[in-house]
Coordinates of C-alpha atoms in Angstrom, one line a residue:
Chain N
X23 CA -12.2 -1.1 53.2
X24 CA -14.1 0.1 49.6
X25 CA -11.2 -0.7 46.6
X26 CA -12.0 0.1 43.4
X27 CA -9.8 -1.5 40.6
X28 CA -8.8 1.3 38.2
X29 CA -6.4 3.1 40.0
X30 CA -3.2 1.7 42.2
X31 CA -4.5 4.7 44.8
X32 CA -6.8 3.5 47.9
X33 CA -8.2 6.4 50.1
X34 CA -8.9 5.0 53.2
X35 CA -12.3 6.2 55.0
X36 CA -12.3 5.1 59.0
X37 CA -14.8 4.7 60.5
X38 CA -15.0 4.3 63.8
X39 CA -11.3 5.6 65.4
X40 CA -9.9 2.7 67.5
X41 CA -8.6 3.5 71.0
X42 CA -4.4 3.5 70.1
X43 CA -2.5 1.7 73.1
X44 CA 1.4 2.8 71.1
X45 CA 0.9 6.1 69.2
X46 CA 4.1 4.8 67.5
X47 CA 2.5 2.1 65.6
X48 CA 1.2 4.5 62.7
X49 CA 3.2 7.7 61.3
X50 CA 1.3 10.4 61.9
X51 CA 1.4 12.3 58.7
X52 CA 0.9 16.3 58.5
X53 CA 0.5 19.0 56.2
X54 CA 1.8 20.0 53.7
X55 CA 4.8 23.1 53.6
X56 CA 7.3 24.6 52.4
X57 CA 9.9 22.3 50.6
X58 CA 7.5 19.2 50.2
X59 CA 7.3 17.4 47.1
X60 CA 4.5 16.8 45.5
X61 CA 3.2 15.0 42.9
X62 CA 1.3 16.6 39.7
X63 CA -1.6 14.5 38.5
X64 CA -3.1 16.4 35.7
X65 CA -1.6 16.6 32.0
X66 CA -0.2 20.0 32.3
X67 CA 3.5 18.9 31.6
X68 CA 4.8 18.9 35.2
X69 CA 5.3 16.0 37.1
X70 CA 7.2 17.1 40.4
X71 CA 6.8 20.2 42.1
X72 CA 7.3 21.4 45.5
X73 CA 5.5 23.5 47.9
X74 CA 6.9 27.4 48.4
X75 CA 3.7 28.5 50.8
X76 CA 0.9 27.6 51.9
X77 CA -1.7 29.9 50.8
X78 CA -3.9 29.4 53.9
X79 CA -3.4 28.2 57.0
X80 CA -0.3 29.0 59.5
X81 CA 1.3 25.5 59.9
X82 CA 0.4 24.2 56.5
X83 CA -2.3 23.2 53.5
X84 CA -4.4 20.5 53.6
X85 CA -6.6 18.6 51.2
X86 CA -8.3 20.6 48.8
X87 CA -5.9 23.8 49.8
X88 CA -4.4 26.1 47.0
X89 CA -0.1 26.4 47.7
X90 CA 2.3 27.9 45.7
X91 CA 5.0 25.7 44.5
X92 CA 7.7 25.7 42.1
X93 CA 7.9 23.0 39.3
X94 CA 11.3 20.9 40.0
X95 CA 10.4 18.3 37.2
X96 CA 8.3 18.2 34.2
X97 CA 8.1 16.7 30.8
X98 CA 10.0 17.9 28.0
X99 CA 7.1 19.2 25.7
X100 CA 4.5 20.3 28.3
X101 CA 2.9 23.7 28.9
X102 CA 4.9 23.9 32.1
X103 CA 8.7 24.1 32.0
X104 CA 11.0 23.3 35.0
X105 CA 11.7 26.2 37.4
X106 CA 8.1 27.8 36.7
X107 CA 6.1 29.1 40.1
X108 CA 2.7 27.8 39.6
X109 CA -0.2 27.7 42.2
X110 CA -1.9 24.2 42.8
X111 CA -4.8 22.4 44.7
X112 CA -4.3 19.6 46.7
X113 CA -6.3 16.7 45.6
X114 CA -4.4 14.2 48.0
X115 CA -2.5 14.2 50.9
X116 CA -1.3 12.2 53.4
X117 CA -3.2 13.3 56.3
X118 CA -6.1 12.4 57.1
X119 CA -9.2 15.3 56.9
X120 CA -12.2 14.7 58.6
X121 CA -15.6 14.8 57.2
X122 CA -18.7 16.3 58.1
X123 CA -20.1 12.9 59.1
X124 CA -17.4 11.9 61.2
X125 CA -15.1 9.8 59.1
X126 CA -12.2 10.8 58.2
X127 CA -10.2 10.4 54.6
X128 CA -6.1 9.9 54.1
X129 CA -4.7 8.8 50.9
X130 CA -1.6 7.0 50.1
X131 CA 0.5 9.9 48.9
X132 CA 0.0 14.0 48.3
X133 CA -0.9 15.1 44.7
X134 CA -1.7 18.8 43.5
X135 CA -3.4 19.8 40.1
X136 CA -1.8 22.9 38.8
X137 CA -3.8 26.0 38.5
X138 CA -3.4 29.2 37.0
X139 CA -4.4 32.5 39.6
X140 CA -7.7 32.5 39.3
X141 CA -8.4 28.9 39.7
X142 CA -8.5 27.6 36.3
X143 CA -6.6 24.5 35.8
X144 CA -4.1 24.8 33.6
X145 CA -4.3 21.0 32.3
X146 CA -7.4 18.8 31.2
X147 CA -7.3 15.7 32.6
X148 CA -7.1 14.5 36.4
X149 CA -5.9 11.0 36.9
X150 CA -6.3 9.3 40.2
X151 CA -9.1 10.0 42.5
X152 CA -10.0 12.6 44.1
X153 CA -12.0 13.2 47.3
X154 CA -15.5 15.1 47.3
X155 CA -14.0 17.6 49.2
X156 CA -13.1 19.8 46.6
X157 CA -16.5 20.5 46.1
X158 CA -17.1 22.6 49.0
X159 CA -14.1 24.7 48.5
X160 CA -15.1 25.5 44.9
X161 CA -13.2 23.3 43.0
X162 CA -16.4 21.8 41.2
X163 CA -13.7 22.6 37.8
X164 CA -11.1 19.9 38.8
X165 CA -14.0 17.5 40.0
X166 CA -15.2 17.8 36.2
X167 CA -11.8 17.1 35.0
X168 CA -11.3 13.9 37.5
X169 CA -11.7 10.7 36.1
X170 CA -13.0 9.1 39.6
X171 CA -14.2 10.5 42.8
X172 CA -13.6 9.3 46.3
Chain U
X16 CA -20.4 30.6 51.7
X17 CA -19.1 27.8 52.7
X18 CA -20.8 27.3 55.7
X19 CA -24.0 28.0 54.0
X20 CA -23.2 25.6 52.0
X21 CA -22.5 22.8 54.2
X22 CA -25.2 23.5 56.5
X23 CA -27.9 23.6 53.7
X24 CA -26.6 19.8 52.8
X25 CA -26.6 18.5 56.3
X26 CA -29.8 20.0 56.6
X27 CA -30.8 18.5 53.4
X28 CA -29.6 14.9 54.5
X29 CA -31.3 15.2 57.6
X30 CA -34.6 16.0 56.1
X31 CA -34.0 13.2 53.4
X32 CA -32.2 10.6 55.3
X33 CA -31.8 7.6 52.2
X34 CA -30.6 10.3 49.6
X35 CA -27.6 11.2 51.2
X36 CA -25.9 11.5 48.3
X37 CA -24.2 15.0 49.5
X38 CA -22.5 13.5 52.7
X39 CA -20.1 11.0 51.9
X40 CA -19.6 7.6 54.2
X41 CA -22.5 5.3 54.2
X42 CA -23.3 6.4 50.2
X43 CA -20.0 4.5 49.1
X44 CA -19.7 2.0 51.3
X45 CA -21.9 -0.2 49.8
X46 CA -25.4 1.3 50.4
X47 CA -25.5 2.7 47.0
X48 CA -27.9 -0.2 45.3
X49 CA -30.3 0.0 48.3
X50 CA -30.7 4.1 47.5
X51 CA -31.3 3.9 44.2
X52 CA -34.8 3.3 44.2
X53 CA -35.2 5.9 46.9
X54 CA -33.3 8.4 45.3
X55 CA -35.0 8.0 42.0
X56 CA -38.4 9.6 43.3
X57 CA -36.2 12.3 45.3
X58 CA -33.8 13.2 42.7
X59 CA -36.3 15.7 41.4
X60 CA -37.5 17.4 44.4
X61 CA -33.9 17.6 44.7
X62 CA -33.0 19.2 42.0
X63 CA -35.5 21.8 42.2
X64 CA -34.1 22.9 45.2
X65 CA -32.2 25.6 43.2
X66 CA -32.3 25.1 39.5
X67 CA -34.1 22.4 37.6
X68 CA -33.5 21.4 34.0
X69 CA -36.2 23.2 32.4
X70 CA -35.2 26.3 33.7
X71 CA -32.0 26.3 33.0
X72 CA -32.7 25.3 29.3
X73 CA -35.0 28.5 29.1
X74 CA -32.5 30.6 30.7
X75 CA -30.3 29.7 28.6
X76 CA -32.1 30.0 25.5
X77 CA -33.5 33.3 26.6
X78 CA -29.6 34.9 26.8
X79 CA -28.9 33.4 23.5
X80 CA -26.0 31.0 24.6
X81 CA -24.6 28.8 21.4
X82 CA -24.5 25.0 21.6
X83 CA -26.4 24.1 24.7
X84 CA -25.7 20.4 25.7
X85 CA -27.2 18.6 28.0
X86 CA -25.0 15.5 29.6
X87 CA -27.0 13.1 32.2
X88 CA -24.4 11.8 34.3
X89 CA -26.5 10.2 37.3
X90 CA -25.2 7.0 36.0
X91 CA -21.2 7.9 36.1
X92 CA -21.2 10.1 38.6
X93 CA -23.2 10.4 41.9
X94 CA -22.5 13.7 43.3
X95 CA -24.5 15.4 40.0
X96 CA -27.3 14.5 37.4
X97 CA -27.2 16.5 35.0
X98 CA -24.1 18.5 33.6
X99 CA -25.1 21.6 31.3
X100 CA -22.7 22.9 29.0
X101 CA -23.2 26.2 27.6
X102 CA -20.5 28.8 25.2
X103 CA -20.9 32.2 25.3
X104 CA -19.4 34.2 22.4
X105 CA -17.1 36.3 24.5
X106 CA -15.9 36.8 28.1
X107 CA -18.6 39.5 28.7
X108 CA -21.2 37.1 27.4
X109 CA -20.2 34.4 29.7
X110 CA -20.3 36.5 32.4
X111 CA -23.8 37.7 31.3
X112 CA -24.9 33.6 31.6
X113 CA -23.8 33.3 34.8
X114 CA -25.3 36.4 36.1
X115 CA -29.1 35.5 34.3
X116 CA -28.6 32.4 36.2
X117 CA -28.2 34.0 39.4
X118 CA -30.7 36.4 39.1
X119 CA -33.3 33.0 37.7
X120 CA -32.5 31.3 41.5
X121 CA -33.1 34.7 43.2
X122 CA -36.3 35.3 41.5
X123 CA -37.3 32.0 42.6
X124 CA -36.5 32.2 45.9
X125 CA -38.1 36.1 46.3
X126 CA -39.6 36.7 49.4
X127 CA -37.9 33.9 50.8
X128 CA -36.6 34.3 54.8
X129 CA -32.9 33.0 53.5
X130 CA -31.7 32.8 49.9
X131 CA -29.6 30.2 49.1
X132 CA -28.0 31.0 46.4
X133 CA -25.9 28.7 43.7
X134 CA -21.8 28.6 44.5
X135 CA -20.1 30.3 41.1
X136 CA -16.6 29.6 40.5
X137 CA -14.6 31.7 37.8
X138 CA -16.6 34.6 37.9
X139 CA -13.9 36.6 37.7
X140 CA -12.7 35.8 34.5
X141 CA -15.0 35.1 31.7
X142 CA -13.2 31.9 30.5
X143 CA -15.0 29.6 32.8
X144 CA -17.8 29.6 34.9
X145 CA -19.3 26.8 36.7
X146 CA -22.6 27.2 38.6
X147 CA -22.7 24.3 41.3
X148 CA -27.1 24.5 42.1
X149 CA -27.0 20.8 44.0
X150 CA -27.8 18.4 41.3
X151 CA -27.8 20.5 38.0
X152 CA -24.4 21.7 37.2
X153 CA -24.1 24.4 34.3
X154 CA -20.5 25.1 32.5
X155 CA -20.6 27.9 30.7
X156 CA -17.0 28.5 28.5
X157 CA -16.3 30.7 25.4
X158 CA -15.0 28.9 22.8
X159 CA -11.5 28.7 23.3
X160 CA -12.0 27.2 26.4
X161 CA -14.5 24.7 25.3
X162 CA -12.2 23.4 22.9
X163 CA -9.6 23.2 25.1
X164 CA -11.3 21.6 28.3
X165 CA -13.2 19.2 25.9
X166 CA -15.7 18.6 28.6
X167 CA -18.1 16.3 26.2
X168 CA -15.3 13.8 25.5
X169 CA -14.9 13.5 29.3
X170 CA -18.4 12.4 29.9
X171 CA -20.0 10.9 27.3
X172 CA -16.8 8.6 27.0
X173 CA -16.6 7.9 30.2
X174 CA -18.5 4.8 30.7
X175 CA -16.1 3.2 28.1
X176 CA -13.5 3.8 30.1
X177 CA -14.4 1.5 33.0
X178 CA -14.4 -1.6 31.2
X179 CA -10.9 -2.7 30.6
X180 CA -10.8 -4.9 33.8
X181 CA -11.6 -7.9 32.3
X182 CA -8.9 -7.1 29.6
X183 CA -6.3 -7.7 32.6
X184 CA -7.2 -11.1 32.9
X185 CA -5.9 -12.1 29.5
X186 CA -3.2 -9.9 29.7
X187 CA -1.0 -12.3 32.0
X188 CA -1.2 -15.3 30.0
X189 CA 1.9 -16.8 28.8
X190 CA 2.1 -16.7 25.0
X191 CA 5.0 -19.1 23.3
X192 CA 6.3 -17.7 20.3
X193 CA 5.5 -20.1 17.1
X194 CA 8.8 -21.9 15.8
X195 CA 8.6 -21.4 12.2
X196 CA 12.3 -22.6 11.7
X197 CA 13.4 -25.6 10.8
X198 CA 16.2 -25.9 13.6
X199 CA 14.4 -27.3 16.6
X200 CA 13.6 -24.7 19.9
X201 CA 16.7 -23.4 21.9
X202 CA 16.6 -25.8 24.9
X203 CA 15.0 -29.0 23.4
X204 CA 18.4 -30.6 22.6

């Protein structure tokens, strides 16, 4: 498995996907709705906020999806305040997304980077890594901001 | 879009099968050194594909945009070689860059079967636009925003920032403090 030493975060990329014999060896992790927490990785002020809707998709977002969520926890001089609806970009989540060349990509925990309506990102910095995904669905903005890319 | 999009890279790798800089697996895992010295010769047909760095320079010089700079990132980042950062004085001038941009590719590609045109994000509003053409990536901001992003910090600093791993090394050595007193150390009795 690639690490890289920077960051505590390791996405894991499979390979090859082994034959399970107990599908209740691994959690199977799923997307991301209404009421999950989330964690904010950019400098905007916020730290926790938590998903109100999905903006696509009927049973939830995915990486590199935009949701509306509602900041429950932030710091106390940010340019986000506590109880503020904000939209975001998933830039981790738990469950794995396939890519186009047959791997697949899961990270260790989900992460958003808050955004304002039309898709600029309301901090300047993105800590953490983020996948290449977001490149494809036109967020080539919070790729500039990220400090390292998965 | 999107679909254009990914087709045209999968097409691209499969033409180009070392460079496959634009699908993900085998670049990271390890293969990266052995590409190198394919990709060097490539990375300018590539980047020609849409927009190379000349033409964007003259573009960009032709609609008048203030403080033009030119970042290479091949060496930080994989997925892009160049990063062009434009300002335009207002939001209707930012716009304008963008579209002279757009229309540069499309004159290129005239009597083309299939344009493939550049993705533009933030066209909207004129705060922001990036213009994602494969290898060349141009930012154009007013000035507010440029100020506010701080883009150049990001990336000319950036190498900097990947060194402190050897710092962590000396970070866990045990320091004792120096006994300046004359009354012997706490336990030594």
């Amino acid at each position: 498995m690639w690490q890289f030493p920077v960051s505590d975060q390791v996405p894991q990329i499979s390979g090859n996907r082994q034959a399970c014999g107990n599908r209740f060896d691994k959690q199977q992790r799923t997307f991301i709705q209404m009421r999950t927490v989330l964690k904010v990785v950019d400098n905007s002020g916020a730290k926790k906020v938590m998903c109100i809707q999905a903006l696509k998709g009927k049973k939830g977002a995915r990486l590199g999806d935009t949701i509306i969520a509602s900041v429950k926890e932030a710091m106390p001089n940010g340019k986000v305040k506590k109880g503020k609806v904000v939209y975001g970009v998933v830039v981790r989540a738990a469950m794995q997304r396939g890519r186009c060349d047959g791997s697949e990509v899961k990270f260790d925990d989900n992460a958003v980077v808050l955004v304002d309506k039309q898709g600029q990102p309301i901090g300047t910095r993105v800590f953490g890594p983020v996948p290449h995904e977001l490149r494809q669905k036109k967020h080539v903005k919070i790729l500039t901001l990220a400090e390292h890319i998965a | 879009m999107w679909a254009t999009l990914r087709s045209r890279y999968l097409h691209l790798s499969a033409k180009t099968l070392p460079s496959s800089s634009l699908t993900n697996g085998s670049w990271k895992l390890g293969f990266s050194g052995l590409n190198q010295t394919f990709s060097s010769s490539t990375v300018e047909r590539r980047s020609n594909e849409l927009l190379s760095l000349q033409e964007v320079e003259k573009v960009l010089s032709d609609v008048r945009a203030d403080d033009v700079a030119v970042v290479p990132v091949g060496n930080q980042c994989d997925w892009a070689d160049f990063m062009v950062i434009a300002t335009g004085r207002s939001q209707w001038h930012v716009k304008n860059i963008a579209q002279a941009l757009i229309y540069k590719v499309k004159q290129k590609q005239k009597g083309a079967k299939r344009m493939v045109l550049p993705s533009v994000q933030g066209q909207e509003t004129g705060k922001w636009i990036v213009i994602d053409s494969g290898r060349v990536i141009v930012h154009a901001l007013d000035e507010k925003a440029r100020a506010y992003y701080n883009l150049e910090n990001l990336w000319t600093a950036k190498p900097a920032q990947k060194e402190p791993v050897e710092e962590l090394t000396k970070v866990f050595v045990k320091v004792r403090r120096i006994n300046n007193s004359k009354k012997p150390a706490q336990g030594s009795d």
